[in-house]
PDB file of C-alpha atoms and ligand atoms in Angstrom:
ATOM      1  CA  MET A   1      -0.012  -0.028   0.039  1.00 88.00           C
ATOM      2  CA  VAL A   2       1.450   3.326  -1.152  1.00 94.00           C
ATOM      3  CA  ALA A   3      -0.500   6.177   0.644  1.00 91.00           C
ATOM      4  CA  ASP A   4      -0.525   8.685  -2.176  1.00 95.00           C
ATOM      5  CA  CYS A   5      -1.351   5.946  -4.891  1.00 98.00           C
ATOM      6  CA  VAL A   6      -4.903   6.371  -6.092  1.00 98.00           C
ATOM      7  CA  PHE A   7      -5.151   2.795  -7.136  1.00 98.00           C
ATOM      8  CA  CYS A   8      -3.830   1.618  -3.797  1.00 98.00           C
ATOM      9  CA  ARG A   9      -6.500   3.700  -2.166  1.00 98.00           C
ATOM     10  CA  ILE A  10      -9.176   2.223  -4.382  1.00 98.00           C
ATOM     11  CA  VAL A  11      -7.858  -1.301  -3.645  1.00 98.00           C
ATOM     12  CA  SER A  12      -7.857  -0.710   0.133  1.00 97.00           C
ATOM     13  CA  GLY A  13     -11.469   0.711   0.013  1.00 96.00           C
ATOM     14  CA  ASP A  14     -10.164   4.231   1.094  1.00 96.00           C
ATOM     15  CA  ILE A  15     -11.774   5.500  -2.175  1.00 96.00           C
ATOM     16  CA  PRO A  16     -15.043   3.774  -2.862  1.00 95.00           C
ATOM     17  CA  SER A  17     -15.432   2.109  -6.233  1.00 94.00           C
ATOM     18  CA  GLU A  18     -17.828  -0.381  -7.933  1.00 93.00           C
ATOM     19  CA  ARG A  19     -15.848  -3.654  -8.377  1.00 97.00           C
ATOM     20  CA  LEU A  20     -16.988  -5.560 -11.272  1.00 98.00           C
ATOM     21  CA  LEU A  21     -14.758  -8.449 -10.201  1.00 98.00           C
ATOM     22  CA  GLU A  22     -12.408  -8.993  -7.308  1.00 98.00           C
ATOM     23  CA  ASP A  23     -10.025 -11.947  -6.514  1.00 97.00           C
ATOM     24  CA  LYS A  24      -7.009 -12.378  -4.393  1.00 97.00           C
ATOM     25  CA  ARG A  25      -4.771 -10.632  -6.951  1.00 97.00           C
ATOM     26  CA  CYS A  26      -6.774  -7.916  -8.624  1.00 98.00           C
ATOM     27  CA  ILE A  27      -9.925  -5.954  -8.888  1.00 98.00           C
ATOM     28  CA  VAL A  28     -11.797  -4.742 -11.985  1.00 98.00           C
ATOM     29  CA  ILE A  29     -13.343  -1.237 -12.034  1.00 98.00           C
ATOM     30  CA  ARG A  30     -14.664   1.169 -14.497  1.00 98.00           C
ATOM     31  CA  ASP A  31     -12.257   3.902 -15.737  1.00 98.00           C
ATOM     32  CA  ILE A  32     -13.334   7.382 -14.570  1.00 97.00           C
ATOM     33  CA  HIS A  33     -12.751   8.850 -17.966  1.00 97.00           C
ATOM     34  CA  PRO A  34     -13.802   6.158 -20.477  1.00 97.00           C
ATOM     35  CA  GLN A  35     -12.195   6.131 -23.820  1.00 96.00           C
ATOM     36  CA  ALA A  36     -14.640   3.559 -25.284  1.00 97.00           C
ATOM     37  CA  PRO A  37     -18.316   2.692 -24.460  1.00 98.00           C
ATOM     38  CA  GLN A  38     -16.694  -0.087 -22.237  1.00 98.00           C
ATOM     39  CA  HIS A  39     -13.570   0.975 -20.506  1.00 98.00           C
ATOM     40  CA  LEU A  40     -12.505  -1.263 -17.605  1.00 98.00           C
ATOM     41  CA  LEU A  41      -9.365  -1.296 -15.581  1.00 98.00           C
ATOM     42  CA  VAL A  42      -7.772  -4.595 -14.201  1.00 98.00           C
ATOM     43  CA  VAL A  43      -5.829  -3.245 -11.158  1.00 98.00           C
ATOM     44  CA  THR A  44      -3.364  -5.309  -9.233  1.00 98.00           C
ATOM     45  CA  LYS A  45      -3.807  -5.461  -5.521  1.00 98.00           C
ATOM     46  CA  ALA A  46      -0.037  -5.273  -4.968  1.00 96.00           C
ATOM     47  CA  HIS A  47       1.590  -1.945  -5.756  1.00 97.00           C
ATOM     48  CA  ILE A  48       3.861  -2.618  -8.777  1.00 96.00           C
ATOM     49  CA  PRO A  49       4.607   0.661 -10.668  1.00 96.00           C
ATOM     50  CA  THR A  50       4.767  -0.700 -14.224  1.00 95.00           C
ATOM     51  CA  ALA A  51       4.755  -3.891 -16.271  1.00 95.00           C
ATOM     52  CA  ALA A  52       8.503  -3.488 -16.621  1.00 94.00           C
ATOM     53  CA  ASP A  53       8.851  -3.989 -12.817  1.00 95.00           C
ATOM     54  CA  VAL A  54       7.388  -7.465 -13.046  1.00 93.00           C
ATOM     55  CA  ARG A  55      10.127  -9.934 -12.373  1.00 91.00           C
ATOM     56  CA  GLU A  56      10.326 -13.546 -13.186  1.00 90.00           C
ATOM     57  CA  GLU A  57       8.623 -14.794  -9.861  1.00 89.00           C
ATOM     58  CA  LYS A  58       5.673 -12.334 -10.585  1.00 90.00           C
ATOM     59  CA  LEU A  59       5.257 -13.464 -14.254  1.00 92.00           C
ATOM     60  CA  PRO A  60       2.076 -15.492 -13.579  1.00 95.00           C
ATOM     61  CA  LEU A  61       0.399 -12.284 -12.266  1.00 96.00           C
ATOM     62  CA  LEU A  62       0.424 -11.011 -15.816  1.00 96.00           C
ATOM     63  CA  GLY A  63      -1.526 -14.049 -17.115  1.00 96.00           C
ATOM     64  CA  HIS A  64      -3.911 -13.700 -14.235  1.00 97.00           C
ATOM     65  CA  LEU A  65      -4.601 -10.066 -15.233  1.00 98.00           C
ATOM     66  CA  VAL A  66      -5.383 -11.197 -18.760  1.00 98.00           C
ATOM     67  CA  MET A  67      -7.666 -14.020 -17.326  1.00 98.00           C
ATOM     68  CA  ALA A  68      -9.564 -11.377 -15.184  1.00 98.00           C
ATOM     69  CA  ALA A  69      -9.928  -9.070 -18.279  1.00 98.00           C
ATOM     70  CA  THR A  70     -11.465 -12.075 -20.226  1.00 98.00           C
ATOM     71  CA  LYS A  71     -13.926 -12.681 -17.427  1.00 98.00           C
ATOM     72  CA  ALA A  72     -14.782  -8.882 -17.042  1.00 98.00           C
ATOM     73  CA  ALA A  73     -15.318  -8.671 -20.945  1.00 98.00           C
ATOM     74  CA  GLU A  74     -17.777 -11.568 -20.712  1.00 98.00           C
ATOM     75  CA  GLN A  75     -19.517  -9.927 -17.755  1.00 98.00           C
ATOM     76  CA  VAL A  76     -20.019  -6.555 -19.612  1.00 98.00           C
ATOM     77  CA  GLY A  77     -20.947  -8.169 -22.944  1.00 98.00           C
ATOM     78  CA  ILE A  78     -17.962  -7.395 -25.164  1.00 98.00           C
ATOM     79  CA  ALA A  79     -16.342 -10.931 -25.195  1.00 98.00           C
ATOM     80  CA  LYS A  80     -17.809 -11.883 -28.641  1.00 98.00           C
ATOM     81  CA  THR A  81     -17.553  -8.376 -30.372  1.00 98.00           C
ATOM     82  CA  GLY A  82     -13.902  -7.967 -29.274  1.00 98.00           C
ATOM     83  CA  TYR A  83     -11.797  -5.512 -27.219  1.00 98.00           C
ATOM     84  CA  ARG A  84      -8.428  -4.183 -26.866  1.00 98.00           C
ATOM     85  CA  LEU A  85      -6.071  -4.824 -23.893  1.00 98.00           C
ATOM     86  CA  VAL A  86      -3.575  -1.941 -23.150  1.00 98.00           C
ATOM     87  CA  ILE A  87      -0.807  -1.616 -20.636  1.00 97.00           C
ATOM     88  CA  ASN A  88       0.738   1.837 -20.593  1.00 97.00           C
ATOM     89  CA  ASN A  89       4.369   1.826 -19.523  1.00 95.00           C
ATOM     90  CA  GLY A  90       6.219   4.931 -18.621  1.00 93.00           C
ATOM     91  CA  PRO A  91       6.171   8.658 -19.823  1.00 94.00           C
ATOM     92  CA  ASP A  92       5.817   8.195 -23.636  1.00 95.00           C
ATOM     93  CA  SER A  93       2.799   5.927 -23.234  1.00 95.00           C
ATOM     94  CA  GLY A  94       1.029   8.516 -21.211  1.00 94.00           C
ATOM     95  CA  GLN A  95       0.821   6.327 -18.167  1.00 97.00           C
ATOM     96  CA  GLU A  96      -0.916   8.498 -15.500  1.00 97.00           C
ATOM     97  CA  VAL A  97      -1.004   6.119 -12.534  1.00 98.00           C
ATOM     98  CA  PRO A  98       2.172   4.290 -11.658  1.00 97.00           C
ATOM     99  CA  HIS A  99       0.343   1.193 -10.325  1.00 98.00           C
ATOM    100  CA  LEU A 100       0.073  -1.793 -12.699  1.00 97.00           C
ATOM    101  CA  HIS A 101      -3.223  -2.080 -14.402  1.00 98.00           C
ATOM    102  CA  LEU A 102      -4.664  -3.373 -17.728  1.00 98.00           C
ATOM    103  CA  HIS A 103      -7.121  -1.278 -19.771  1.00 98.00           C
ATOM    104  CA  VAL A 104      -9.937  -3.173 -21.299  1.00 98.00           C
ATOM    105  CA  LEU A 105     -11.508  -1.092 -24.137  1.00 98.00           C
ATOM    106  CA  GLY A 106     -14.527  -2.201 -26.289  1.00 98.00           C
ATOM    107  CA  GLY A 107     -18.065  -1.850 -27.142  1.00 98.00           C
ATOM    108  CA  ALA A 108     -17.477  -0.163 -30.299  1.00 97.00           C
ATOM    109  CA  LYS A 109     -15.127  -0.502 -33.394  1.00 96.00           C
ATOM    110  CA  LEU A 110     -11.967   1.078 -32.054  1.00 96.00           C
ATOM    111  CA  GLY A 111      -9.628   3.243 -34.059  1.00 94.00           C
ATOM    112  CA  ARG A 112      -6.116   2.021 -35.044  1.00 92.00           C
ATOM    113  CA  LEU A 113      -3.308   2.077 -32.573  1.00 86.00           C
ATOM    114  CA  GLY A 114      -0.879   4.953 -32.732  1.00 72.00           C
TER     115      GLY A 114
HETATM  116  P1  LIG B 201      -2.753   5.096 -17.318  1.00 71.24           P
HETATM  117  O1  LIG B 201      -2.765   6.296 -18.158  1.00 71.24           O
HETATM  118  O2  LIG B 201      -2.526   3.815 -18.198  1.00 71.24           O
HETATM  119  O3  LIG B 201      -1.989   5.117 -16.097  1.00 71.24           O
HETATM  120  O4  LIG B 201      -4.279   4.955 -16.884  1.00 71.24           O
HETATM  121  C1  LIG B 201      -4.784   5.363 -15.706  1.00 71.24           C
HETATM  122  C2  LIG B 201      -6.380   5.417 -15.855  1.00 71.24           C
HETATM  123  O5  LIG B 201      -6.904   5.576 -14.597  1.00 71.24           O
HETATM  124  C3  LIG B 201      -6.811   6.714 -16.750  1.00 71.24           C
HETATM  125  O6  LIG B 201      -7.498   6.161 -17.777  1.00 71.24           O
HETATM  126  C4  LIG B 201      -7.738   7.396 -15.735  1.00 71.24           C
HETATM  127  O7  LIG B 201      -8.927   7.854 -16.408  1.00 71.24           O
HETATM  128  C5  LIG B 201      -8.091   6.275 -14.675  1.00 71.24           C
HETATM  129  N1  LIG B 201      -8.417   6.779 -13.333  1.00 71.24           N
HETATM  130  C6  LIG B 201      -7.745   7.548 -12.595  1.00 71.24           C
HETATM  131  N2  LIG B 201      -8.359   7.786 -11.406  1.00 71.24           N
HETATM  132  C7  LIG B 201      -9.257   6.890 -11.350  1.00 71.24           C
HETATM  133  C8  LIG B 201     -10.389   6.604 -10.473  1.00 71.24           C
HETATM  134  N3  LIG B 201     -10.392   7.284  -9.225  1.00 71.24           N
HETATM  135  N4  LIG B 201     -11.278   5.641 -10.675  1.00 71.24           N
HETATM  136  C9  LIG B 201     -11.254   5.120 -11.883  1.00 71.24           C
HETATM  137  N5  LIG B 201     -10.349   5.377 -12.851  1.00 71.24           N
HETATM  138  C10 LIG B 201      -9.311   6.311 -12.632  1.00 71.24           C
END
């Protein structure tokens, strides 16, 4: 838990959130500024700043986040129509919150990456 980290505060319940899913490693919430009709965030419970900080012993965590995204996509009805998974990593990606999370974007035809 990092006191000034918004996602740590959401995970701890300090900031209330609607949790679409929760398990021992992550929660799934809605993005406060959605960039698609469905924009979910799969947020790790542990404070790990970026995907680049995931070391070998934590590699299963990344697979776990993808599985949680799959379940959440089914739950909000975008599993069949498709969706995009995004992990921003560092300044040039525009990463705003330095706490590992996976964006799940869908619910409409998305523009190209760039
Ligand atoms: P990133 O730029 O990859 O770090 O993404 C951080 C995301 O967190 C942004 O899309 C924000 O809109 C979102 N966000 C920031 N604060 C909150 C919050 N309190 N609840 C839900 N989403 C948030």
